[in-house]
Coordinates of C-alpha atoms and ligand atoms in Angstrom, one line a residue:
X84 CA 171.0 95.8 210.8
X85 CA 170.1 96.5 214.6
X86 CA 168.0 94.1 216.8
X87 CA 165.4 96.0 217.6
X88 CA 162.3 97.4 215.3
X89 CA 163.4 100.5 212.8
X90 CA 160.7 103.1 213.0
X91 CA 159.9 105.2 210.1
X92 CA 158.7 109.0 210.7
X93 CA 155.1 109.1 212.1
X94 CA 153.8 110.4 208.3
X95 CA 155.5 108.3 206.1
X96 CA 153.5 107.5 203.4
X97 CA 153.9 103.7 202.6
X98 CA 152.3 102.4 199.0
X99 CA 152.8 100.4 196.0
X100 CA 153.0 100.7 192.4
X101 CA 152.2 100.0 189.4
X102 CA 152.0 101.4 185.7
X103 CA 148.5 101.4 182.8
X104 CA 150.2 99.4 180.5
X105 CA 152.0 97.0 182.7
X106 CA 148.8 96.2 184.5
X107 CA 145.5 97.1 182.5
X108 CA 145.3 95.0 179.8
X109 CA 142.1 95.8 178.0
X110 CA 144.1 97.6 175.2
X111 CA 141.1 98.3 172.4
X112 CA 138.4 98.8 174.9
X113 CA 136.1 101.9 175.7
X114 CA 137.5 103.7 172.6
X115 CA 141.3 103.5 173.9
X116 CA 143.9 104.4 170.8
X117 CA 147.2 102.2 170.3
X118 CA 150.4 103.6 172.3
X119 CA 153.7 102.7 170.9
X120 CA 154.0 99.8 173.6
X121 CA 150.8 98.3 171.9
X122 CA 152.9 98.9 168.6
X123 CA 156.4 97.8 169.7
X124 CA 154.9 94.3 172.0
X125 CA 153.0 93.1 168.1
X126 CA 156.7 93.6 166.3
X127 CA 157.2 89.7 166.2
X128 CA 160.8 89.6 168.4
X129 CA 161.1 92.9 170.4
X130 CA 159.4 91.5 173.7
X131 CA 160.4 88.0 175.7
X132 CA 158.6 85.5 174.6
X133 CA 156.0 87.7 172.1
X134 CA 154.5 89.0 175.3
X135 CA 151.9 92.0 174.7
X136 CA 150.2 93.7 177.2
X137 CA 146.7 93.2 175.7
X138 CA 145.5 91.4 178.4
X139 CA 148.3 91.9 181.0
X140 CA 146.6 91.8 184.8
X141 CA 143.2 92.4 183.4
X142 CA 143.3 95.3 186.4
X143 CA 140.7 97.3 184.1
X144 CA 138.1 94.3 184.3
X145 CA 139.1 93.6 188.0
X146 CA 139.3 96.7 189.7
X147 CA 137.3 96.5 192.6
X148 CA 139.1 93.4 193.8
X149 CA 142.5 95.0 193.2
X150 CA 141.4 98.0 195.4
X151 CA 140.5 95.2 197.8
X152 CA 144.3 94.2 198.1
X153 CA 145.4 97.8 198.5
X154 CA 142.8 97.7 201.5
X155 CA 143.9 94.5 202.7
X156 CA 147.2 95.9 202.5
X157 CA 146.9 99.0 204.7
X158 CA 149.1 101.3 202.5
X159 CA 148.4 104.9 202.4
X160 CA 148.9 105.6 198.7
X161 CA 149.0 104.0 195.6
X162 CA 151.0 104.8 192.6
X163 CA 149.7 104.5 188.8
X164 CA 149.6 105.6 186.0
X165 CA 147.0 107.1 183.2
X166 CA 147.4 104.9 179.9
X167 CA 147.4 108.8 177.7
X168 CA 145.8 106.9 175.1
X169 CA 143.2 105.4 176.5
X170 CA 141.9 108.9 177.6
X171 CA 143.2 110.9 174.8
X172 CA 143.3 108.4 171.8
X173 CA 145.0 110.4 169.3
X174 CA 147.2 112.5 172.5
X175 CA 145.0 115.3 171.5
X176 CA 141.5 117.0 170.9
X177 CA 138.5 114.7 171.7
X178 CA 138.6 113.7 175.5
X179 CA 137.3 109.7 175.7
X180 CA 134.8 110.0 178.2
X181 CA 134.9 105.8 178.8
X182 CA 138.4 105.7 179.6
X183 CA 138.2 108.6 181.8
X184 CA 135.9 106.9 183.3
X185 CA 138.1 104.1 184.6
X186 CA 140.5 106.6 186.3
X187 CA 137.5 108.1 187.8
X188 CA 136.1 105.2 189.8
X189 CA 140.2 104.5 190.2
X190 CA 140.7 107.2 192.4
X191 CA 137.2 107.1 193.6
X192 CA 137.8 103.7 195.1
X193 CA 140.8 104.4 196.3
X194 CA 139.7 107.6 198.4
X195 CA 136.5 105.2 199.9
X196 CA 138.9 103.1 200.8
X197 CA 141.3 105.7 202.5
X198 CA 143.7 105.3 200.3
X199 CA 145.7 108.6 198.6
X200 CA 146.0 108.2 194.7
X201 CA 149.6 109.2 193.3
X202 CA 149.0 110.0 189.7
X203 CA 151.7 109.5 187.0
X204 CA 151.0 111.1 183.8
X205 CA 153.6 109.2 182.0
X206 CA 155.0 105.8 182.2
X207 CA 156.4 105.7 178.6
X208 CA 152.6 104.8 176.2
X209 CA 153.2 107.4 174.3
X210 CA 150.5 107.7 171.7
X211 CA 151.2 106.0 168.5
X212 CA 150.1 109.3 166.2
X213 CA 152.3 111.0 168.1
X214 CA 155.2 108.7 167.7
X215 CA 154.1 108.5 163.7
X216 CA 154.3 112.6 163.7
X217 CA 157.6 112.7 165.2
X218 CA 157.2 111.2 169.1
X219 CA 159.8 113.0 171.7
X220 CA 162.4 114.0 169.4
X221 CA 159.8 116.4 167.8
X222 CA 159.1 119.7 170.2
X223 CA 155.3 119.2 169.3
X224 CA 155.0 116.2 171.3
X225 CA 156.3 118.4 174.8
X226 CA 153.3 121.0 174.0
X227 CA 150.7 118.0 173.8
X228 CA 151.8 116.7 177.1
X229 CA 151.5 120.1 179.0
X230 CA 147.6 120.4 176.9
X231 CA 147.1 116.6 178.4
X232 CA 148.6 117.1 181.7
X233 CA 145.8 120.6 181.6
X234 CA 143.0 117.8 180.6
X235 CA 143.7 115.4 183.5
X236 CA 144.4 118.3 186.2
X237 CA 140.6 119.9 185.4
X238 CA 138.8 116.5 185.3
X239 CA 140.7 114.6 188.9
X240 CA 142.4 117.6 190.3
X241 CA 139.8 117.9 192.6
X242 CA 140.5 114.4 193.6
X243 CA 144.6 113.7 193.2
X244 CA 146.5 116.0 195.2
X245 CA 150.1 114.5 194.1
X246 CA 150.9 114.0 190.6
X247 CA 154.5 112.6 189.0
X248 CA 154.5 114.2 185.7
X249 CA 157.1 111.8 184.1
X250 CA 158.1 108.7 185.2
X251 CA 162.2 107.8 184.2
X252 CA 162.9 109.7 181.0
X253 CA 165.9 108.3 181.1
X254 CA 164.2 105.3 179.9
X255 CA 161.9 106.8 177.6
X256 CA 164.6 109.0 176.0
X257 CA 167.8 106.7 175.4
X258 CA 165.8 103.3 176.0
X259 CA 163.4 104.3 173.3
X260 CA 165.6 106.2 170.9
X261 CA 169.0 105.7 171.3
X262 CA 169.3 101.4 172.1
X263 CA 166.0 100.7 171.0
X264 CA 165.1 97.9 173.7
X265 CA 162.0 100.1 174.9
X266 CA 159.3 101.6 172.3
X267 CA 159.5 102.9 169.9
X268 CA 162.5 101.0 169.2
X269 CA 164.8 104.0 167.5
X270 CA 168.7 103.5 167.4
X271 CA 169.4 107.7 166.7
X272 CA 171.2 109.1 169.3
X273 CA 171.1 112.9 167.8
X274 CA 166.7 112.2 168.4
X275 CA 167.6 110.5 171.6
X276 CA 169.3 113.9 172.8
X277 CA 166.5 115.7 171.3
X278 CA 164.1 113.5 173.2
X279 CA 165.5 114.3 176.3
X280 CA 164.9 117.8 176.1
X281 CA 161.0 117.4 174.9
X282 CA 160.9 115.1 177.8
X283 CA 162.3 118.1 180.3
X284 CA 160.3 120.4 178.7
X285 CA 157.0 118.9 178.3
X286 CA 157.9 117.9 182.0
X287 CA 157.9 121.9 182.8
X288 CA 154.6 122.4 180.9
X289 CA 152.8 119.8 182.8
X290 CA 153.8 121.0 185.8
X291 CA 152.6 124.7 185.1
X292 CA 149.0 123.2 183.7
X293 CA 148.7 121.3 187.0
X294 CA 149.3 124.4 189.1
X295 CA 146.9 126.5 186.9
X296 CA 143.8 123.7 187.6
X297 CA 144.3 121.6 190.0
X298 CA 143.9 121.6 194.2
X299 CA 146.4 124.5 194.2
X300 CA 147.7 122.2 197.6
X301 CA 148.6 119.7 195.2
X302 CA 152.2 117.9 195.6
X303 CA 153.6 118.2 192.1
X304 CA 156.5 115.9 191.3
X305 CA 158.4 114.3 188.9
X306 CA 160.0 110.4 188.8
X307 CA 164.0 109.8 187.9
X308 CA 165.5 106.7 188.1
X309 CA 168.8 108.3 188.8
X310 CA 172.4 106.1 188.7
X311 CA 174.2 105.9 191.3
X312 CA 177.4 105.8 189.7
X313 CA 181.0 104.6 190.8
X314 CA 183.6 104.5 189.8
X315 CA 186.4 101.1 189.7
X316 CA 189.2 103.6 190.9
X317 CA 189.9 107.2 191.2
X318 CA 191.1 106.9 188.1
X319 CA 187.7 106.6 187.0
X320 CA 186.5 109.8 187.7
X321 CA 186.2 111.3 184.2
X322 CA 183.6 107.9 183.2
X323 CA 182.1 108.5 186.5
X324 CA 181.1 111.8 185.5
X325 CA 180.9 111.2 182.0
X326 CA 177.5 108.8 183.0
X327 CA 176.2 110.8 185.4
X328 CA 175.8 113.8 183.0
X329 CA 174.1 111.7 181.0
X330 CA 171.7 109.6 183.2
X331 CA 171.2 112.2 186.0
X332 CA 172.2 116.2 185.3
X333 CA 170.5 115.6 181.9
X334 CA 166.8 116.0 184.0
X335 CA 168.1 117.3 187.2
X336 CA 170.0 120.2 185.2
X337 CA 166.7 121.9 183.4
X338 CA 164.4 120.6 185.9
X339 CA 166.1 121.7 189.6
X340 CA 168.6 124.2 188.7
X341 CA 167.1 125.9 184.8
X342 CA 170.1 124.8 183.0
X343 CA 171.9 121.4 181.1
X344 CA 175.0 120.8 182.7
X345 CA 178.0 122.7 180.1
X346 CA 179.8 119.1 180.1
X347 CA 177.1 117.4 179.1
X348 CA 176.8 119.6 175.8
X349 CA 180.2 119.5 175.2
X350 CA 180.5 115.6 175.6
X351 CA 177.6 115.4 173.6
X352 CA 178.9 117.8 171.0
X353 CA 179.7 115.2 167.6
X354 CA 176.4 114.0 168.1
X355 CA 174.1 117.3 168.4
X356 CA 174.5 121.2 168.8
X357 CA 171.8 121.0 171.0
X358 CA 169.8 123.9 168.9
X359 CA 166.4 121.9 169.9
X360 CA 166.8 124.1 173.3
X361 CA 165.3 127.4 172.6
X362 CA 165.4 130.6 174.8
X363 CA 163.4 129.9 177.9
X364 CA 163.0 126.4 177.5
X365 CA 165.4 125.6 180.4
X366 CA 163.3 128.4 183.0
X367 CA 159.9 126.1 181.8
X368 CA 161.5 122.5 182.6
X369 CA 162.5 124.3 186.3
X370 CA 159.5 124.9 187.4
X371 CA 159.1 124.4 190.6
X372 CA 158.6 121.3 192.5
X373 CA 157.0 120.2 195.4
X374 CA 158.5 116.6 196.1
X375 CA 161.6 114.6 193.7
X376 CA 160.4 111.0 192.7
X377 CA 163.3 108.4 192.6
X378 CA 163.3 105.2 191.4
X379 CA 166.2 102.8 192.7
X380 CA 167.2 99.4 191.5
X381 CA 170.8 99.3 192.0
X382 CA 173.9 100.9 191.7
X383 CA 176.5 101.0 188.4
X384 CA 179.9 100.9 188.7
X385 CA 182.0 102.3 185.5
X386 CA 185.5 102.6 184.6
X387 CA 187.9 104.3 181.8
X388 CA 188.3 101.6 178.9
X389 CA 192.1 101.3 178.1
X390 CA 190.8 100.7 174.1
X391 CA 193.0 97.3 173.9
X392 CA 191.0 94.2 175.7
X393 CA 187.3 93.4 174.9
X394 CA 185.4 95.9 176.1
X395 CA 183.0 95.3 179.1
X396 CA 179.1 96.3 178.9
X397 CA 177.5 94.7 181.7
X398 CA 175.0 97.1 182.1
X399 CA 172.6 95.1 180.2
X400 CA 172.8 95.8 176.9
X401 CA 174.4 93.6 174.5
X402 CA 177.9 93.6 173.1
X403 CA 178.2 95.2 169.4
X404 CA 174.3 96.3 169.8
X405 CA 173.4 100.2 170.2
X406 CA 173.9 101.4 173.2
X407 CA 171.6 103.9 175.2
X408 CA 175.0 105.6 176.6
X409 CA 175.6 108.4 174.0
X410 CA 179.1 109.2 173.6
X411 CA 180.4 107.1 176.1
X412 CA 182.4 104.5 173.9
X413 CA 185.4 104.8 176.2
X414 CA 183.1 103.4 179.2
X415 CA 183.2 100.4 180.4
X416 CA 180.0 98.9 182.9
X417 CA 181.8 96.7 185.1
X418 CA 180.0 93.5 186.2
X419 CA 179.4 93.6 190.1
X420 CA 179.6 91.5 192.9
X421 CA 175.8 89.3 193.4
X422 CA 174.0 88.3 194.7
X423 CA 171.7 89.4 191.8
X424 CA 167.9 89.5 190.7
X425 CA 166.1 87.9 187.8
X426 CA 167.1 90.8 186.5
X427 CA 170.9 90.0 186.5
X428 CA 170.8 93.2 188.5
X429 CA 173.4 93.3 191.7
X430 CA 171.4 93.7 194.7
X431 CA 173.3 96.1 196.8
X432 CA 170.8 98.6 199.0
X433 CA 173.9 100.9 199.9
X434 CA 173.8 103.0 196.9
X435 CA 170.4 104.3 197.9
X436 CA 171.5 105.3 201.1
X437 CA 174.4 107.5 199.2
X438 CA 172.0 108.8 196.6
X439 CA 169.4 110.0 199.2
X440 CA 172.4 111.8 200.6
X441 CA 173.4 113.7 197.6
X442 CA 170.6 114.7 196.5
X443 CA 170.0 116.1 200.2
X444 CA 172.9 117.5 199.9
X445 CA 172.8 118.8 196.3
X446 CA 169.0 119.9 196.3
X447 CA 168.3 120.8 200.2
X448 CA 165.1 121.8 200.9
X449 CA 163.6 119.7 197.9
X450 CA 161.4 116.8 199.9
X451 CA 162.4 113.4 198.1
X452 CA 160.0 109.9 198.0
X453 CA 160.8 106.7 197.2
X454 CA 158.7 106.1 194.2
X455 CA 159.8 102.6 192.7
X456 CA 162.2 100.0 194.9
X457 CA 161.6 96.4 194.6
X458 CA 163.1 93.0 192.6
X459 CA 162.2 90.3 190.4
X460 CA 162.6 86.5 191.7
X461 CA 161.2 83.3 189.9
X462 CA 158.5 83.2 192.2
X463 CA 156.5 79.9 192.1
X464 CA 153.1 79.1 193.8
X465 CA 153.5 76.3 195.6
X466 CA 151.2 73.4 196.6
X467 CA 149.5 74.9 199.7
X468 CA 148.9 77.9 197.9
X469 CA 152.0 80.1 199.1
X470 CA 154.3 82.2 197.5
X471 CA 157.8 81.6 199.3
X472 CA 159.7 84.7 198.1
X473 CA 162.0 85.8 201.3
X474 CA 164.7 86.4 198.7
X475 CA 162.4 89.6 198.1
X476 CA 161.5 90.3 201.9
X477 CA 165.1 90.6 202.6
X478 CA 165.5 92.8 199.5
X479 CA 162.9 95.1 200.8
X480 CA 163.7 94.6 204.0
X481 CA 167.6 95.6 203.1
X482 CA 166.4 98.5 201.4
X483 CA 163.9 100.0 203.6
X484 CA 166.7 100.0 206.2
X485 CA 168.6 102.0 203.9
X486 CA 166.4 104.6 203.6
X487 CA 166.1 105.0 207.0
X488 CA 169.8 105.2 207.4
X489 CA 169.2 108.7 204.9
X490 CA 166.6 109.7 206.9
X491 CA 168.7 109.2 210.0
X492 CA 171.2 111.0 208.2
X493 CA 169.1 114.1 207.4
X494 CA 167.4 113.2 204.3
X495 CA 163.6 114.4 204.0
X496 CA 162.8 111.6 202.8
X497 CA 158.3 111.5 202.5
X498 CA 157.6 107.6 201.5
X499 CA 158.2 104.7 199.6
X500 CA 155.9 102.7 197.2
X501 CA 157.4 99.3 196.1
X502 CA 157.2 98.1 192.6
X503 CA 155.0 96.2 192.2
X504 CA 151.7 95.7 193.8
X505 CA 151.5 92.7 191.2
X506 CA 153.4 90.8 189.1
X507 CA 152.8 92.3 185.4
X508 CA 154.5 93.0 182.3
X509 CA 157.9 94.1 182.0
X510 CA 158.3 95.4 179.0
X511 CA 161.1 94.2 176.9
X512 CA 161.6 90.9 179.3
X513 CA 157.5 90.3 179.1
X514 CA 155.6 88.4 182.1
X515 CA 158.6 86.2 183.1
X516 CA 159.5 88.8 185.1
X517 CA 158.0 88.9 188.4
X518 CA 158.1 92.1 190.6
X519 CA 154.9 92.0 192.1
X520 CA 153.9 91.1 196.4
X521 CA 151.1 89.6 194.7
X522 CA 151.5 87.0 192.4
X523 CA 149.8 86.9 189.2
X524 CA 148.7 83.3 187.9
X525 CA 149.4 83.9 184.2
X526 CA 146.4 80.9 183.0
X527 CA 143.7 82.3 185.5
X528 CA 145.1 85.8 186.6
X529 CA 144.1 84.9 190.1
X530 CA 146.0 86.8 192.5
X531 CA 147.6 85.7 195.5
X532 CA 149.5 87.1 198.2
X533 CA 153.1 86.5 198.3
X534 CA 154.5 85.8 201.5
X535 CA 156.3 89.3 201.2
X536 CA 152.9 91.3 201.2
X537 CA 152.1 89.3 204.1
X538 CA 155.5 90.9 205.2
X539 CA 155.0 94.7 204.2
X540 CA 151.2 95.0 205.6
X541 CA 153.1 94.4 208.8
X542 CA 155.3 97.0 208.0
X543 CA 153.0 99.4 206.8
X544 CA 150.6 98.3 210.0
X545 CA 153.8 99.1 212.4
X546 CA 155.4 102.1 210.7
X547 CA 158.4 100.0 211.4
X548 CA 160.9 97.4 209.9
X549 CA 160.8 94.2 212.5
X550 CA 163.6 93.5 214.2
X551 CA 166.1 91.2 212.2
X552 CA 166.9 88.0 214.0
X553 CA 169.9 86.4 215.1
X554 CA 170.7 84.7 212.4
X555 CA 171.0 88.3 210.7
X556 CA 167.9 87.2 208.2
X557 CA 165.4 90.2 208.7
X558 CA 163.1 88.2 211.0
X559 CA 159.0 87.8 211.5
X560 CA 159.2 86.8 207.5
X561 CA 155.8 84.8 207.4
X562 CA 152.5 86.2 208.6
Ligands
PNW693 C1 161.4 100.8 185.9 N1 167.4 100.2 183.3 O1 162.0 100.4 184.7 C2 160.0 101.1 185.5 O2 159.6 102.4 186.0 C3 159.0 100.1 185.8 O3 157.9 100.2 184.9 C4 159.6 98.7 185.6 O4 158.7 97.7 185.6 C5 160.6 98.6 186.8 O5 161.6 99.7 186.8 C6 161.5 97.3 186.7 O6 162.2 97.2 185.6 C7 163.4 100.3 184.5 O7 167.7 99.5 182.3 C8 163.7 99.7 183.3 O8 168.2 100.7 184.0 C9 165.1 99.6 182.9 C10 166.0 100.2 183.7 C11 165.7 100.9 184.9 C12 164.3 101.0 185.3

């Protein structure tokens, strides 16, 4: 870390995130339909502490004020998403002219306030009567999305110019289907596979409606949260592959280059034949793309299992339960060094400077943006009203710097959005989990600014990282 202030590209866009159901709340209001995250948070045991998101941040009751705080803030964008339920109820047919609405004045406020909205079309609430007629492992569910991505490009295209079609399908495919710890809760990984195709496809068919109706200057993109995977030794390399077939070539494959990687079908092959791809599925899911969304926690580090001591799975999912690595038996997830989140996620900012760089490397030409980077600490509010959480300016401090080592390094790298703008609900691990600049008082839902939000409208104000002081701690912490 250098001494001085690290400046950031004079256009850098500089935002924060968030996703409908994390943050909304308001779950049977204005004629919104169940998703299967309203489904899966009511099943008595699948989320931390019976946590639902009926209520999460109340953000549809308290708009204004939270459009206030991206004001306050300074950012240049902001990052949600639209709950696909709450303006399609069924995922189909009959638009819901009330929960349109809400995305409406959304993007509406946030343009009167200077502020560009970054649309994501899906952040995992898949309508529950899709899931009941088959959900992503059914091809039906892919054509719906392109038909809803046509329905929200002709009624804000002329508002949102940059849309994120999908956000992580590697969550909603082998989260959702194959370990089960995200909705709908499935354990198959044959429909996990299949999933991840719809997923690709659906992506392609969203990205064709937006072209045909929106601003045709639109930025269309699409959000991965790809792995960056090492391996323990160089004898690894075969595991090291292995996972990143699976967690990134899976979506980069169809969607950047028109094809699935040949070892990933023929790792895959006892599980599936694959015969859910049909001819000129793989030229729809590579459509074009104006800009690559990636999301980046950590790094994973792998190695071959020698089949004789207890196998390792410290990639979070627990020992003997299903696992969302298909096929992958023979790998081992290898506990890392700390220091770690709440998460139990290692914090280690280096892997992001390496995946910029591949990706660069692998993909030139293709404009990249930070769409998710942040962490969870046991934030607490203290006495005087302040929310101490350095532990998560030197994260995003650490972090930031990283991505301007890519950039340094020839990565085209357009912005970064931190998750989150606000503490919310994180799925599986409920509202225990806090991700959020602003803290969220879970008995009064009163927000107040962490000391790190403090910390990033500097940032954003500056176009810089402040220098980091001598102690090596990034400095100018408290506003
Ligand atoms: C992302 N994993 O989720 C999501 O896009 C956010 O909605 C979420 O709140 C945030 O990151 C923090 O979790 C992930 O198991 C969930 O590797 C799980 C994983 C990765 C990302």
């Amino acid at each position: 870390m250098s001494s001085t202030p690290r400046a950031f590209p004079q256009n850098f866009l500089w935002g924060t995130a968030t996703a409908a159901y994390q943050v909304e709340g308001a779950a049977a209001e204005d004629g919104r339909g169940p998703s299967i995250w309203d489904t899966f948070s009511h099943t008595p045991g699948l989320v931390d502490n019976g946590d639902t998101g009926d209520v999460a941040c109340d953000h549809y009751h308290r708009l204004e004020e939270d459009l206030d705080i991206l004001a306050g803030l300074g950012v240049g964008a902001y990052r949600f998403s639209i709950s696909w339920s709450r303006v399609l109820p069924g995922g189909r047919d009959r638009i819901n002219q009330r929960g349109l609405g809400f995305y409406s004045a959304l993007v509406d406020g946030l343009l009167a306030r200077g502020i560009a909205p970054v649309a994501t079309l899906y952040h995992w609430d898949l309508p529950q009567e899709l899931e009941d007629a088959g959900g992503w492992p059914h091809r039906d569910t892919a054509l719906r999305f392109g038909e809803y991505a046509h329905r929200m490009g002709e009624a804000l295209g002329d508002r949102v110019h940059t849309w994120i079609t999908l956000n992580e399908p590697w969550c909603s495919a082998y989260l959702g289907y194959a370990s089960g710890v995200h909705a709908p809760g499935r354990t198959e990984p044959a429909a996990a596979l299949a999933a991840v195709h719809h997923l690709n496809l659906g992506h392609g068919l969203a990205v064709r409606a937006l072209r045909d109706v929106a601003d045709p200057a639109a930025l269309v993109s699409v959000t991965l949260n790809l792995h960056h995977v090492r391996g323990v030794s160089e004898r690894d390399a075969d595991a090291v592959r292995r996972i990143d077939a699976l967690a990134n070539r899976a979506f980069l494959g169809p969607m950047l280059d028109g094809a699935y990687p040949r070892d990933l079908i023929d790792d895959t092959a006892a599980v599936t034949d694959w015969s859910f791809v049909r001819d000129g599925d793989e030229a729809t899911a590579a459509a074009p793309l104006d800009l690559l969304g990636v999301n980046y926690y950590n790094p994973v580090l792998v190695r071959q299992w020698d089949g004789a001591s207890p196998k390792v799975t410290a990639d979070g999912h627990a020992d003997g339960a299903a696992s969302p690595w298909i096929a992958c038996d023979d790998v081992e997830f290898v506990q890392q060094p700390g220091p770690y989140t709440e998460m139990g996620w290692n914090i280690d900012e280096t892997g992001l400077t390496e995946l910029l760089l591949r990706l660069h490397h692998d993909h030139p030409g293709l404009p990249l943006m930070i769409t998710e980077n942040g962490a969870a600490f046991a934030d607490v509010l203290d006495g005087d009203g302040r929310v101490r959480d350095e532990r998560r300016i030197d994260y995003l401090h650490r972090h930031l710097t990283a991505v301007a080592d890519a950039i340094d390094a020839g990565a085209d790298v357009r912005g970064y959005f931190v998750w989150s703008l606000m503490d919310n609900f994180e799925w599986a691990r409920g509202y225990a989990k806090r991700f959020g600049i602003v803290y969220i008082d879970r008995a009064t839902l009163r927000r107040v600014w962490k000391d790190s939000a403090h910390w990033y409208r500097r940032v954003v104000a500056d176009g810089a990282l402040p220098a980091v002081g001598p102690a090596g701690s990034p400095g100018d912490r408290v506003v």
